[in-house]
């Protein structure tokens, strides 16, 4: 059955698309839509046409799953042009989100009506694409060039009332959308209004330097990305070329974007983060436990950040700390976050007041008797964690979820301090907890399915991406971070300056270099964790420089010096000759001859270190899918999204090549860190990729 159907009411044809879940423009939809428009155009009984969608949204765009396949006619730009060429007024009736190809179809229509709670946008850039179905040409004809560019460069949707103000929407529907659209059609017919074709509208001219300035203004936020520059070129063309010439150019540049590795990486990211919500072995119908109230243990920066995220999500929150000074600090942190939220327009004053109402501070565990979930965020020391969990076990109601925010420690050992290990789970938030989108959900050996399902629900409620992983030292994220950090530390001793390593990785696309990150997180934090570990490699070079700096009290930004120097009140790292001397002295003491290390080697050793450890993690069953690892690294550690995460990046190079390089590293640097995992060899030798592995395991 075609996903497109047509009915007629009082001379108005209603073309309805029904292609769940989001009415994406699959081949069948494009074909059905084109046929329906042609039929209505040729039908004398039809005076005007309404295009509307069933289900939760108007068309959400081209079908992203089709991008990897050979394009099939009718192509979307041709369908959009066909709609526009229709001799009778065509009205798009928009609810939900008209995105990408969806908005392009709507702009091909002659008029647009939308529900006030709808939104429209051209988010192609988030997939490494440009609007490739005439959107770069039609949007600047409906609204100001700058508004159009901003929408396409940020890719964020514009709420219908604002789109109405901007000229993209012609009418807002007061009541039922279909009724409103039919009325609009009747009004147009009664007034004998001819089709208003967007292609015929003029583009408002801009100042001479507008595009050069615009390109300059987006340099920072589009660092390393291909599509944004092409989008600007297309919009420049809207003023330079005829509509048809500019559309042909748009199509050419769209194909370049679609075939780029960046788009492949971003499309992988899109699907991987949705896939993460589906946990193998955990049915979609797994029940969840209530999540009305939460207790956060520990009012430090992390605890306060988690508490803030929870009150913002409408939960009643108890923030518990053993001393009054801690609670005072925690409350002040939350107050600052609320004030910042109001200042940035994230929440209004009434919402901030409601958040405050939902927060209770306490030092008494007895107050936690009725909470649905507890999230412990105290010091990263097993003895303290166990003591806290013993107390929670004594006071919390049966069925309460007892979660730990540990970033490295054994969940089973923590759970053993309670008589209810099935209720215990790891919820590893990333700092700052109210901003970072990742929630690593760590299942212990006894964690109940409904506790995992509820944790995923919590992640969604907090606006985060939850990824379920297994229990081992550091789980997925921090376990891999050790390999990445290890190579950084080794290369320092071998002669690469901290700032050279940071520059190489930042230029490659990491949000920050590892040495700047270490100073931000605090060198004392990793130092303490390493002190607790009994399984570190027997290697005097291992984290040697970081350990020395921590022992000197150089903790990073918080002490004004760490791997770098910081001026008072500034977060700008300044290279420190003292650190260079210290590194040189350590290298001499270890008999390491220093040398020049290229940016290419820096990137390869750090990123291949990640890939090798990620492969071991898959081999050990700690991550269920390569895509889960990618999501963790993109959302928790600033891995460039356009490279799709470390495992997708390995696929994009080719696992045979990655394997060969890892073997070279093993031969050059020894097998201690570079012995290739059996899974990597197996995939390389059989010509498979991590994506193949994921597809095989369904
Ligand atoms: N193509 C194929 N599948 C899509 C899709 C698309 N454009 N958009 C969403 N889906 C799928 C998702 O993968 C998901 O599938 P799953 O249930 O199997 O995991 C399902 O639809 C529901 O999506 P969400 O879980 O994201 O649902 P939400 O309600 O949270 O969000 C949405 C809905 C806002 C539409 C969001 O899915 C979204 O932003 N989609 C992408 C929109 C987009 O980027 N459009 C542009 C596409 S490129 C284009 O149009 C090119 C053109 O210019 C030529």
XYZ file of C-alpha atoms and ligand atoms in Angstrom, residues 20-26 56-67 76-77 96-104 121-127 129-135 155 157 250 254 267 270-271 273-275 277-278 284 460, ligand 1:
112
model
C 5.688 6.025 10.445
C 7.501 6.834 12.574
C 8.420 10.294 11.216
C 7.088 10.369 7.627
C 10.600 10.339 6.165
C 10.719 10.805 2.390
C 11.477 7.242 1.381
C 3.341 12.486 15.312
C 4.915 14.849 12.783
C 5.005 16.429 9.351
C 7.795 15.036 7.127
C 11.016 14.877 9.199
C 13.272 14.846 6.153
C 14.801 12.609 3.553
C 15.089 8.973 4.618
C 18.581 8.936 6.112
C 18.815 5.161 5.744
C 18.708 5.563 1.950
C 21.824 7.765 1.826
C 13.495 14.823 -4.056
C 14.416 18.115 -5.787
C 5.322 18.339 14.785
C 8.549 19.107 12.944
C 9.010 19.895 9.254
C 12.701 19.158 8.943
C 15.201 18.963 6.112
C 13.493 17.557 3.022
C 10.220 18.027 4.944
C 10.633 21.793 5.047
C 11.896 21.731 1.477
C 14.219 23.574 10.337
C 16.970 22.524 7.989
C 19.152 20.280 10.187
C 21.094 18.660 7.309
C 24.347 20.184 8.562
C 24.125 17.898 11.599
C 24.425 14.981 9.200
C 24.950 17.589 4.481
C 23.445 20.717 3.015
C 19.758 21.090 2.226
C 19.852 19.334 -1.128
C 16.290 19.587 -2.369
C 16.324 23.304 -3.214
C 16.254 24.409 0.435
C 20.590 23.259 12.053
C 14.486 24.109 14.445
C 23.322 22.886 -4.841
C 25.021 18.049 -1.888
C 24.998 9.606 10.049
C 22.726 9.694 14.514
C 21.795 6.024 14.403
C 22.836 7.200 19.681
C 19.331 5.941 18.984
C 20.495 2.330 18.965
C 18.591 2.963 23.909
C 17.969 -0.627 22.780
C 11.095 -2.939 25.193
C 16.033 10.530 28.853
N 15.184 9.104 8.115
C 15.094 7.851 8.581
N 14.765 7.550 9.844
C 14.530 8.575 10.682
C 14.623 9.913 10.279
C 14.964 10.167 8.920
N 15.054 11.406 8.438
N 14.342 10.708 11.314
C 14.083 9.889 12.345
N 14.194 8.608 11.968
C 13.927 7.408 12.772
C 14.904 7.288 13.931
O 16.083 6.610 13.537
C 14.092 6.495 14.921
O 14.131 5.147 14.521
P 14.122 3.978 15.620
O 12.833 4.127 16.347
O 14.255 2.758 14.779
O 15.327 4.243 16.480
C 12.669 6.993 14.689
O 12.666 7.591 13.399
C 12.224 8.031 15.686
O 13.209 9.039 15.769
P 13.643 9.646 17.177
O 13.926 8.558 18.144
O 14.733 10.614 16.896
O 12.311 10.372 17.615
P 12.095 11.804 18.256
O 10.642 11.979 18.385
O 12.968 11.977 19.458
O 12.633 12.860 17.180
C 12.863 13.870 15.023
C 11.999 12.969 15.942
C 12.918 15.289 15.597
C 12.232 13.870 13.674
C 14.302 13.284 14.982
O 14.227 11.924 14.664
C 15.203 13.928 13.970
O 15.771 14.965 14.225
N 15.335 13.275 12.814
C 16.285 13.698 11.800
C 15.748 14.859 11.008
C 16.711 15.222 9.928
O 17.911 15.284 10.113
N 16.169 15.502 8.747
C 17.000 15.850 7.633
C 17.343 14.617 6.880
S 18.479 14.923 5.574
C 17.533 15.628 4.364
O 16.360 15.826 4.527
C 18.267 15.894 3.074
C 17.476 16.738 2.155
O 17.851 18.060 2.254
C 17.703 16.304 0.696
